[in-house]
C-alpha positions as a Python dict, from the first residue, in 0.01 Angstrom:
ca = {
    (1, 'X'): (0, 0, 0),
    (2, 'X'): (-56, -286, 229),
    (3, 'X'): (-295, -542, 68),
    (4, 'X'): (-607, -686, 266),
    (5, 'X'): (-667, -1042, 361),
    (6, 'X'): (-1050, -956, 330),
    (7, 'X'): (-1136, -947, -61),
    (8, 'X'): (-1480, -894, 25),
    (9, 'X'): (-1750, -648, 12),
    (10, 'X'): (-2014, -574, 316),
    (11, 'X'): (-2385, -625, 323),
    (12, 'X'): (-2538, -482, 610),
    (13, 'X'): (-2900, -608, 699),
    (14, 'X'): (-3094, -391, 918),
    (15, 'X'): (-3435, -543, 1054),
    (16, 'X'): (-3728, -307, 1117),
    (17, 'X'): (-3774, -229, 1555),
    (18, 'X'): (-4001, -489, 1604),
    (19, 'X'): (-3843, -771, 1550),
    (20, 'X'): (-4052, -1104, 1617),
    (21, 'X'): (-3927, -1388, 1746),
    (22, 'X'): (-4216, -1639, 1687),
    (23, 'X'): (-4340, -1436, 1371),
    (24, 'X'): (-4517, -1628, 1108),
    (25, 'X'): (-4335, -1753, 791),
    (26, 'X'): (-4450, -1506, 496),
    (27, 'X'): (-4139, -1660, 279),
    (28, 'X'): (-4118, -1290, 155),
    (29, 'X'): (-4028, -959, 322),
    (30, 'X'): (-3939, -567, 119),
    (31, 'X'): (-3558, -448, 66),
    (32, 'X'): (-3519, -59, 95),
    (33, 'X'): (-3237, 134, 20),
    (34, 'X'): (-3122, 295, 355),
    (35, 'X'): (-3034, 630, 167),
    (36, 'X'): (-3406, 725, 151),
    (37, 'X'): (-3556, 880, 436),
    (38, 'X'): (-3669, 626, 731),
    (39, 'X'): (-3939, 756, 908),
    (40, 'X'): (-4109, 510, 758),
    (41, 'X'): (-3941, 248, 896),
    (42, 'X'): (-4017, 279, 1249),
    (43, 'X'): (-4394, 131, 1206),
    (44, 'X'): (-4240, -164, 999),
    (45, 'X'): (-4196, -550, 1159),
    (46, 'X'): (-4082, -848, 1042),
    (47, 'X'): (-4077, -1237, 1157),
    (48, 'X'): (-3717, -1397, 1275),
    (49, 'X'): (-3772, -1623, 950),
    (50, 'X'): (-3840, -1363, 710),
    (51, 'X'): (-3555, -1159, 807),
    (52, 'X'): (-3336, -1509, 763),
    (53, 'X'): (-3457, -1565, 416),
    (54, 'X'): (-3345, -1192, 316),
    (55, 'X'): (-3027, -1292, 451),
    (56, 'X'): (-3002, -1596, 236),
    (57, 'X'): (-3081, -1395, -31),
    (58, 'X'): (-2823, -1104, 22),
    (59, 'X'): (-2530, -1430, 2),
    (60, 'X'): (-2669, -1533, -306),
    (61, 'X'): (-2761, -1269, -485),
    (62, 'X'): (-2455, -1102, -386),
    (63, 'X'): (-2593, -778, -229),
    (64, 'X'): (-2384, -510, -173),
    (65, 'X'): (-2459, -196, 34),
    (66, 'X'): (-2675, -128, 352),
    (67, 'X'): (-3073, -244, 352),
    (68, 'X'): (-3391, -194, 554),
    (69, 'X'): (-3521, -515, 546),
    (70, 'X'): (-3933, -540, 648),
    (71, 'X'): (-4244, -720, 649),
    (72, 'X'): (-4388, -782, 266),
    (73, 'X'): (-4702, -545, 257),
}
Protein backbone atom coordinates (compact mmCIF):
# COMPACT_ATOMS: atom_id res chain seq x y z
CA UNK A 1 0.00 0.00 0.00
CA UNK A 2 1.16 3.27 -1.30
CA UNK A 3 1.62 5.78 1.60
CA UNK A 4 0.08 9.43 1.44
CA UNK A 5 1.96 12.65 1.46
CA UNK A 6 -1.22 14.16 3.23
CA UNK A 7 -1.10 12.97 7.05
CA UNK A 8 -4.01 14.97 7.68
CA UNK A 9 -7.56 14.78 8.53
CA UNK A 10 -10.50 17.08 6.84
CA UNK A 11 -12.71 19.64 8.46
CA UNK A 12 -15.33 20.73 6.32
CA UNK A 13 -17.11 24.09 7.31
CA UNK A 14 -20.40 24.63 5.82
CA UNK A 15 -21.96 28.25 6.34
CA UNK A 16 -25.74 28.59 6.64
CA UNK A 17 -27.47 30.15 2.81
CA UNK A 18 -27.32 33.48 3.80
CA UNK A 19 -24.15 34.30 4.09
CA UNK A 20 -23.40 38.11 4.97
CA UNK A 21 -20.82 39.90 3.79
CA UNK A 22 -20.95 43.09 5.98
CA UNK A 23 -22.59 41.08 8.96
CA UNK A 24 -21.95 42.35 12.39
CA UNK A 25 -19.19 40.82 14.62
CA UNK A 26 -21.13 38.55 17.31
CA UNK A 27 -17.49 36.89 18.17
CA UNK A 28 -19.67 33.67 18.53
CA UNK A 29 -21.69 31.55 16.10
CA UNK A 30 -23.42 27.45 16.84
CA UNK A 31 -21.51 24.17 15.47
CA UNK A 32 -24.02 21.37 14.37
CA UNK A 33 -23.27 18.06 13.48
CA UNK A 34 -24.26 17.67 9.75
CA UNK A 35 -25.63 14.04 10.46
CA UNK A 36 -28.82 15.48 12.04
CA UNK A 37 -31.49 16.48 9.88
CA UNK A 38 -31.08 20.14 8.19
CA UNK A 39 -34.20 21.55 7.56
CA UNK A 40 -33.36 23.63 10.05
CA UNK A 41 -30.64 25.05 8.55
CA UNK A 42 -32.09 26.76 5.69
CA UNK A 43 -33.56 29.81 7.95
CA UNK A 44 -30.03 30.09 9.64
CA UNK A 45 -27.36 33.19 8.69
CA UNK A 46 -24.26 34.10 9.76
CA UNK A 47 -21.74 37.26 9.39
CA UNK A 48 -18.38 36.77 7.07
CA UNK A 49 -16.54 37.29 10.58
CA UNK A 50 -18.35 34.88 12.55
CA UNK A 51 -18.00 32.21 10.12
CA UNK A 52 -13.96 33.18 10.16
CA UNK A 53 -13.72 32.82 13.86
CA UNK A 54 -15.35 29.15 13.62
CA UNK A 55 -12.73 28.55 11.23
CA UNK A 56 -10.01 29.62 13.55
CA UNK A 57 -11.43 27.57 15.91
CA UNK A 58 -11.78 24.26 13.84
CA UNK A 59 -7.46 24.73 13.32
CA UNK A 60 -7.08 24.97 16.82
CA UNK A 61 -9.21 22.93 18.34
CA UNK A 62 -8.45 20.39 15.87
CA UNK A 63 -11.98 19.60 14.50
CA UNK A 64 -12.52 16.74 12.65
CA UNK A 65 -15.64 15.87 10.60
CA UNK A 66 -18.23 17.99 8.58
CA UNK A 67 -20.16 21.12 10.49
CA UNK A 68 -23.10 23.48 9.98
CA UNK A 69 -21.74 26.43 11.17
CA UNK A 70 -24.61 29.44 12.07
CA UNK A 71 -25.50 32.51 13.71
CA UNK A 72 -25.30 32.18 17.84
CA UNK A 73 -29.09 32.33 18.85
Amino acid sequence: MEKSFFNHTWTYLIPPPVYVAEGVRTGSYNRYSSAQKEDFFLSKSISYVDFALAVVDAVREEWQGVYLIAEKE
